[in-house]
Amino acid sequence: LGEDFGYDGNHGPSHWGEEYHACIGKHQSPINIEEHNVKNVSLPPLKLFGIDNPSLSFVANNGHTVMLKINESKAAMLSGGPLENDVYVFEQLHFHWGENDYEGSEDLINNHSFPMEMHAVFYKEDYKSINEALNHPDGLAILAYLYEVSPNPNPMYEPIVQVLPEIETVGNEKALREPLLLGRLFVPDTATMQDYFTYNGSLTTPPCLEVAIWIDFKDHQRLSHEQLAAFRDLRTQEGNKLTHNFRPVQPLEDRIVLHNIP
Ligand code: 1SD
Ligand code: ZN
């Protein structure tokens, strides 16, 4: 499902709809979030559970991104905010980046791109599995984190950056050298966690299913130029450098983006 796609030429985003019809739908992601065009709201607190327990984690290059998974099921859970009382289970996180430090994020804020975006994908517990969740409009909740360039490396991301050279080609998972605290990759500061945009959209990769509740944090994290550059050395299935893997923004159509005010 959704394996035969790329980011350039005949397999690039403008062709995805030929094979994957949902990609030309009206509620697609990513989008450009215009801050003057959001509805301010005050939702119940968004809550993350389990992110402070160290877990054995694995990273893999699937030819489209670097994906991190955790060995135990239900290592982390998400609830509250736009999800109300529904519980969502952590499945994986992965990254989108660009050829240089001026592009790479999928969502834009006021037309501004960031050099990287991380997606933490959760599925609704009621649906039992990610595959079943993909059949429902409220199947996934995806946390989106934007990054800026900083002069210093971000130590929280070093465990992942350090294994990238070992997964340069597509294939097997590699264990991180030490158990990972997911909370260190997520918002470090619980106060800023309630300041986010939320809207209904899709997977940003084929099959582009419109099944995701997106939660985009306003606060940005930082990575050094060298940390960002390490991702651009990964290779695709065909052996080319995976220099960029972000989908261009899609029309908002009739949707309203909410801004939760902490
Ligand atoms: O790109 C991911 C894809 O790898 C897969 O994780 C899918 C469903 O889990 O989600 C998309 S995305 O919308 O999170 N970019
Ligand atoms: Zn993604």
Tab-separated table of C-alpha atoms and ligand atoms in Angstrom:
chain	number	residue	atom	x	y	z
A	1	LEU	CA	0.000	0.000	0.000
A	2	GLY	CA	1.485	3.314	-1.079
A	3	GLU	CA	4.972	2.031	-1.848
A	4	ASP	CA	5.426	3.134	-5.436
A	5	PHE	CA	5.815	6.867	-5.070
A	6	GLY	CA	8.518	9.455	-4.909
A	7	TYR	CA	9.106	13.174	-4.720
A	8	ASP	CA	10.346	13.876	-8.270
A	9	GLY	CA	9.332	13.495	-11.900
A	10	ASN	CA	6.825	10.849	-12.940
A	11	HIS	CA	6.424	9.527	-9.418
A	12	GLY	CA	6.289	12.964	-7.787
A	13	PRO	CA	3.416	14.494	-5.798
A	14	SER	CA	1.598	15.923	-8.850
A	15	HIS	CA	1.221	12.346	-10.181
A	16	TRP	CA	0.166	10.597	-6.964
A	17	GLY	CA	-3.542	11.065	-7.755
A	18	GLU	CA	-3.265	8.953	-10.921
A	19	GLU	CA	-2.773	5.799	-8.904
A	20	TYR	CA	-4.008	6.892	-5.479
A	21	HIS	CA	-7.317	8.675	-6.016
A	22	ALA	CA	-7.629	9.968	-2.468
A	23	CYS	CA	-4.621	12.227	-3.186
A	24	ILE	CA	-6.882	14.558	-5.185
A	25	GLY	CA	-9.449	14.775	-2.362
A	26	LYS	CA	-10.677	17.983	-0.740
A	27	HIS	CA	-9.244	17.469	2.767
A	28	GLN	CA	-5.599	16.832	2.019
A	29	SER	CA	-2.441	17.537	3.997
A	30	PRO	CA	-0.159	19.361	4.355
A	31	ILE	CA	-1.578	22.897	4.320
A	32	ASN	CA	-0.379	26.454	4.698
A	33	ILE	CA	-1.623	27.631	8.102
A	34	GLU	CA	-2.325	31.359	7.945
A	35	GLU	CA	-2.398	32.763	11.435
A	36	HIS	CA	-4.824	35.534	10.459
A	37	ASN	CA	-7.250	32.864	9.252
A	38	VAL	CA	-7.578	30.539	12.255
A	39	LYS	CA	-10.328	30.198	14.832
A	40	ASN	CA	-9.072	30.655	18.392
A	41	VAL	CA	-10.456	28.068	20.791
A	42	SER	CA	-9.805	26.717	24.245
A	43	LEU	CA	-9.950	22.933	24.192
A	44	PRO	CA	-9.538	20.574	27.159
A	45	PRO	CA	-5.845	19.846	27.907
A	46	LEU	CA	-3.982	17.664	25.444
A	47	LYS	CA	-2.323	14.809	27.342
A	48	LEU	CA	0.551	12.470	26.493
A	49	PHE	CA	1.057	9.365	28.653
A	50	GLY	CA	4.006	7.008	28.965
A	51	ILE	CA	6.585	9.190	27.256
A	52	ASP	CA	8.915	9.259	30.238
A	53	ASN	CA	9.529	5.504	30.288
A	54	PRO	CA	12.702	4.464	28.452
A	55	SER	CA	11.906	2.081	25.612
A	56	LEU	CA	13.942	0.014	23.196
A	57	SER	CA	13.569	1.740	19.857
A	58	PHE	CA	14.368	0.892	16.277
A	59	VAL	CA	14.914	3.084	13.266
A	60	ALA	CA	14.619	2.087	9.626
A	61	ASN	CA	15.039	3.737	6.248
A	62	ASN	CA	11.956	2.741	4.209
A	63	GLY	CA	13.078	4.665	1.127
A	64	HIS	CA	10.675	7.534	1.874
A	65	THR	CA	11.710	8.552	5.374
A	66	VAL	CA	13.440	7.463	8.579
A	67	MET	CA	10.892	5.792	10.823
A	68	LEU	CA	11.261	5.097	14.529
A	69	LYS	CA	9.216	2.418	16.260
A	70	ILE	CA	9.134	1.146	19.792
A	71	ASN	CA	9.393	-2.482	20.762
A	72	GLU	CA	6.545	-2.600	23.233
A	73	SER	CA	2.939	-2.009	22.270
A	74	LYS	CA	1.210	1.007	23.781
A	75	ALA	CA	4.468	2.651	24.819
A	76	ALA	CA	2.795	6.036	24.646
A	77	MET	CA	-0.783	7.308	24.447
A	78	LEU	CA	-2.415	10.597	23.489
A	79	SER	CA	-5.775	12.023	24.548
A	80	GLY	CA	-7.606	15.300	25.223
A	81	GLY	CA	-7.554	18.466	23.124
A	82	PRO	CA	-9.407	17.894	19.823
A	83	LEU	CA	-9.449	14.139	20.600
A	84	GLU	CA	-11.645	14.722	23.649
A	85	ASN	CA	-11.904	11.493	25.665
A	86	ASP	CA	-10.725	9.203	22.886
A	87	VAL	CA	-7.387	7.498	23.429
A	88	TYR	CA	-4.794	7.219	20.639
A	89	VAL	CA	-1.879	4.761	20.724
A	90	PHE	CA	1.638	5.613	19.523
A	91	GLU	CA	2.602	3.744	16.350
A	92	GLN	CA	5.707	5.416	14.901
A	93	LEU	CA	7.420	8.695	14.261
A	94	HIS	CA	9.226	9.847	11.148
A	95	PHE	CA	10.699	12.922	9.501
A	96	HIS	CA	10.292	15.117	6.432
A	97	TRP	CA	13.149	17.306	5.220
A	98	GLY	CA	14.457	19.302	2.266
A	99	GLU	CA	17.484	19.765	0.064
A	100	ASN	CA	18.633	22.797	2.048
A	101	ASP	CA	17.878	24.565	5.330
A	102	TYR	CA	15.198	26.765	3.701
A	103	GLU	CA	12.702	24.013	2.894
A	104	GLY	CA	11.639	20.634	4.192
A	105	SER	CA	8.574	21.069	6.374
A	106	GLU	CA	5.263	19.868	4.992
A	107	ASP	CA	2.981	22.307	6.770
A	108	LEU	CA	3.814	25.970	6.282
A	109	ILE	CA	3.033	28.708	8.794
A	110	ASN	CA	2.137	32.015	7.067
A	111	ASN	CA	3.804	30.582	3.919
A	112	HIS	CA	7.041	30.026	5.832
A	113	SER	CA	8.857	26.668	5.435
A	114	PHE	CA	11.022	25.080	8.093
A	115	PRO	CA	13.971	22.765	7.424
A	116	MET	CA	12.377	19.715	9.025
A	117	GLU	CA	9.118	18.355	10.385
A	118	MET	CA	8.595	15.327	12.613
A	119	HIS	CA	5.310	13.392	12.638
A	120	ALA	CA	4.360	11.235	15.602
A	121	VAL	CA	1.559	8.974	14.374
A	122	PHE	CA	-1.031	7.612	16.833
A	123	TYR	CA	-4.077	5.424	15.999
A	124	LYS	CA	-7.384	5.362	17.835
A	125	GLU	CA	-7.308	2.591	20.423
A	126	ASP	CA	-10.909	1.530	19.651
A	127	TYR	CA	-9.796	0.458	16.164
A	128	LYS	CA	-7.228	-1.992	17.623
A	129	SER	CA	-4.631	-1.576	14.856
A	130	ILE	CA	-3.235	1.091	12.582
A	131	ASN	CA	-4.534	-0.775	9.533
A	132	GLU	CA	-8.108	-0.783	10.814
A	133	ALA	CA	-7.768	2.866	11.891
A	134	LEU	CA	-7.019	3.846	8.275
A	135	ASN	CA	-10.651	3.008	7.423
A	136	HIS	CA	-12.069	5.727	9.693
A	137	PRO	CA	-12.069	9.530	9.414
A	138	ASP	CA	-10.924	9.832	13.050
A	139	GLY	CA	-8.498	6.895	12.794
A	140	LEU	CA	-5.226	8.764	13.330
A	141	ALA	CA	-3.962	11.643	15.405
A	142	ILE	CA	-0.643	13.021	14.166
A	143	LEU	CA	1.533	15.363	16.204
A	144	ALA	CA	3.601	17.627	13.955
A	145	TYR	CA	6.776	19.311	15.192
A	146	LEU	CA	8.647	21.990	13.256
A	147	TYR	CA	12.391	22.612	13.524
A	148	GLU	CA	14.620	25.605	13.082
A	149	VAL	CA	18.350	25.643	12.450
A	150	SER	CA	20.528	26.307	15.464
A	151	PRO	CA	24.295	26.665	15.781
A	152	ASN	CA	24.496	23.808	18.285
A	153	PRO	CA	23.395	20.204	17.859
A	154	ASN	CA	20.291	19.213	19.797
A	155	PRO	CA	21.447	16.413	22.136
A	156	MET	CA	17.927	14.952	22.354
A	157	TYR	CA	18.126	13.942	18.680
A	158	GLU	CA	21.706	12.653	18.690
A	159	PRO	CA	20.652	9.028	19.389
A	160	ILE	CA	18.764	9.056	16.067
A	161	VAL	CA	21.252	11.130	14.055
A	162	GLN	CA	24.116	8.845	15.098
A	163	VAL	CA	22.556	5.728	13.590
A	164	LEU	CA	21.641	7.364	10.263
A	165	PRO	CA	24.917	6.305	8.586
A	166	GLU	CA	24.062	2.681	9.463
A	167	ILE	CA	20.693	2.858	7.697
A	168	GLU	CA	21.819	4.725	4.599
A	169	THR	CA	20.313	2.098	2.322
A	170	VAL	CA	16.723	0.854	2.466
A	171	GLY	CA	16.207	-2.147	4.668
A	172	ASN	CA	16.532	-3.568	8.109
A	173	GLU	CA	15.804	-1.815	11.340
A	174	LYS	CA	18.665	-0.777	13.589
A	175	ALA	CA	18.252	-0.585	17.333
A	176	LEU	CA	19.176	2.698	18.966
A	177	ARG	CA	22.218	2.247	21.161
A	178	GLU	CA	20.358	3.225	24.308
A	179	PRO	CA	16.721	3.040	25.385
A	180	LEU	CA	14.912	6.152	24.233
A	181	LEU	CA	12.747	8.530	26.222
A	182	LEU	CA	10.101	9.592	23.719
A	183	GLY	CA	9.397	12.625	25.861
A	184	ARG	CA	12.819	14.002	24.961
A	185	LEU	CA	11.868	14.170	21.278
A	186	PHE	CA	8.461	15.671	22.020
A	187	VAL	CA	7.834	19.106	23.441
A	188	PRO	CA	10.327	19.476	26.260
A	189	ASP	CA	8.153	22.020	27.957
A	190	THR	CA	4.668	20.913	29.018
A	191	ALA	CA	3.434	24.523	29.085
A	192	THR	CA	3.967	25.089	25.357
A	193	MET	CA	2.241	21.794	24.574
A	194	GLN	CA	-1.185	23.462	24.752
A	195	ASP	CA	-0.304	26.029	22.074
A	196	TYR	CA	-1.094	24.321	18.782
A	197	PHE	CA	-3.073	24.412	15.531
A	198	THR	CA	-5.432	21.562	14.739
A	199	TYR	CA	-7.343	20.568	11.607
A	200	ASN	CA	-8.651	17.486	9.815
A	201	GLY	CA	-6.589	16.210	6.938
A	202	SER	CA	-4.870	13.268	5.324
A	203	LEU	CA	-1.741	11.186	5.225
A	204	THR	CA	0.816	13.298	3.373
A	205	THR	CA	2.006	10.263	1.430
A	206	PRO	CA	0.084	7.867	-0.830
A	207	PRO	CA	-2.534	6.538	-0.324
A	208	CYS	CA	-3.338	10.063	1.074
A	209	LEU	CA	-6.311	8.763	3.100
A	210	GLU	CA	-8.345	11.515	4.801
A	211	VAL	CA	-8.193	9.944	8.241
A	212	ALA	CA	-5.987	12.216	10.335
A	213	ILE	CA	-6.579	14.760	13.067
A	214	TRP	CA	-3.495	16.959	12.798
A	215	ILE	CA	-2.025	18.735	15.813
A	216	ASP	CA	0.774	21.163	14.883
A	217	PHE	CA	2.681	22.658	17.800
A	218	LYS	CA	3.455	26.354	17.586
A	219	ASP	CA	6.685	26.079	19.508
A	220	HIS	CA	9.696	25.063	17.409
A	221	GLN	CA	12.602	22.838	18.321
A	222	ARG	CA	16.150	23.243	17.095
A	223	LEU	CA	18.597	21.105	15.142
A	224	SER	CA	22.031	22.025	13.838
A	225	HIS	CA	22.819	22.254	10.133
A	226	GLU	CA	24.972	19.116	10.495
A	227	GLN	CA	22.149	17.165	12.139
A	228	LEU	CA	19.776	18.156	9.321
A	229	ALA	CA	22.366	17.372	6.654
A	230	ALA	CA	22.792	13.809	7.981
A	231	PHE	CA	19.237	12.986	6.844
A	232	ARG	CA	19.990	14.076	3.253
A	233	ASP	CA	22.592	11.308	2.885
A	234	LEU	CA	19.977	8.561	3.170
A	235	ARG	CA	19.151	6.737	-0.034
A	236	THR	CA	15.938	5.716	-1.781
A	237	GLN	CA	15.055	2.192	-2.923
A	238	GLU	CA	16.605	3.082	-6.303
A	239	GLY	CA	19.835	4.133	-4.610
A	240	ASN	CA	19.475	7.874	-5.165
A	241	LYS	CA	19.997	10.330	-2.338
A	242	LEU	CA	16.766	11.065	-0.466
A	243	THR	CA	17.528	14.774	-0.495
A	244	HIS	CA	13.900	15.860	0.066
A	245	ASN	CA	10.671	14.157	1.059
A	246	PHE	CA	8.049	16.809	1.674
A	247	ARG	CA	4.709	17.102	-0.119
A	248	PRO	CA	3.717	20.606	-1.301
A	249	VAL	CA	0.795	22.263	0.489
A	250	GLN	CA	-2.739	21.364	-0.552
A	251	PRO	CA	-5.838	23.611	-0.741
A	252	LEU	CA	-7.609	24.245	2.566
A	253	GLU	CA	-11.010	24.108	0.781
A	254	ASP	CA	-13.883	24.336	3.299
A	255	ARG	CA	-11.823	23.528	6.393
A	256	ILE	CA	-11.263	25.717	9.429
A	257	VAL	CA	-7.952	25.546	11.281
A	258	LEU	CA	-8.336	25.874	15.043
A	259	HIS	CA	-5.720	27.526	17.228
A	260	ASN	CA	-5.810	26.308	20.794
A	261	ILE	CA	-4.880	29.111	23.172
A	262	PRO	CA	-3.256	27.735	26.311
B	1	1SD	O1	4.420	9.479	5.640
B	1	1SD	C1	3.652	8.785	6.579
B	1	1SD	C2	3.661	7.329	6.221
B	1	1SD	O2	4.957	6.843	6.328
B	1	1SD	C3	2.815	6.574	7.112
B	1	1SD	O3	3.336	6.690	8.401
B	1	1SD	C4	1.467	7.168	7.061
B	1	1SD	C5	0.500	6.471	7.997
B	1	1SD	O4	1.040	6.095	9.175
B	1	1SD	O5	1.529	8.543	7.437
B	1	1SD	C6	2.276	9.321	6.621
B	1	1SD	S1	2.192	10.956	7.270
B	1	1SD	O6	0.930	11.542	6.879
B	1	1SD	O7	2.370	10.894	8.702
B	1	1SD	N1	3.325	11.808	6.630
B	2	ZN	ZN	4.796	12.400	7.801
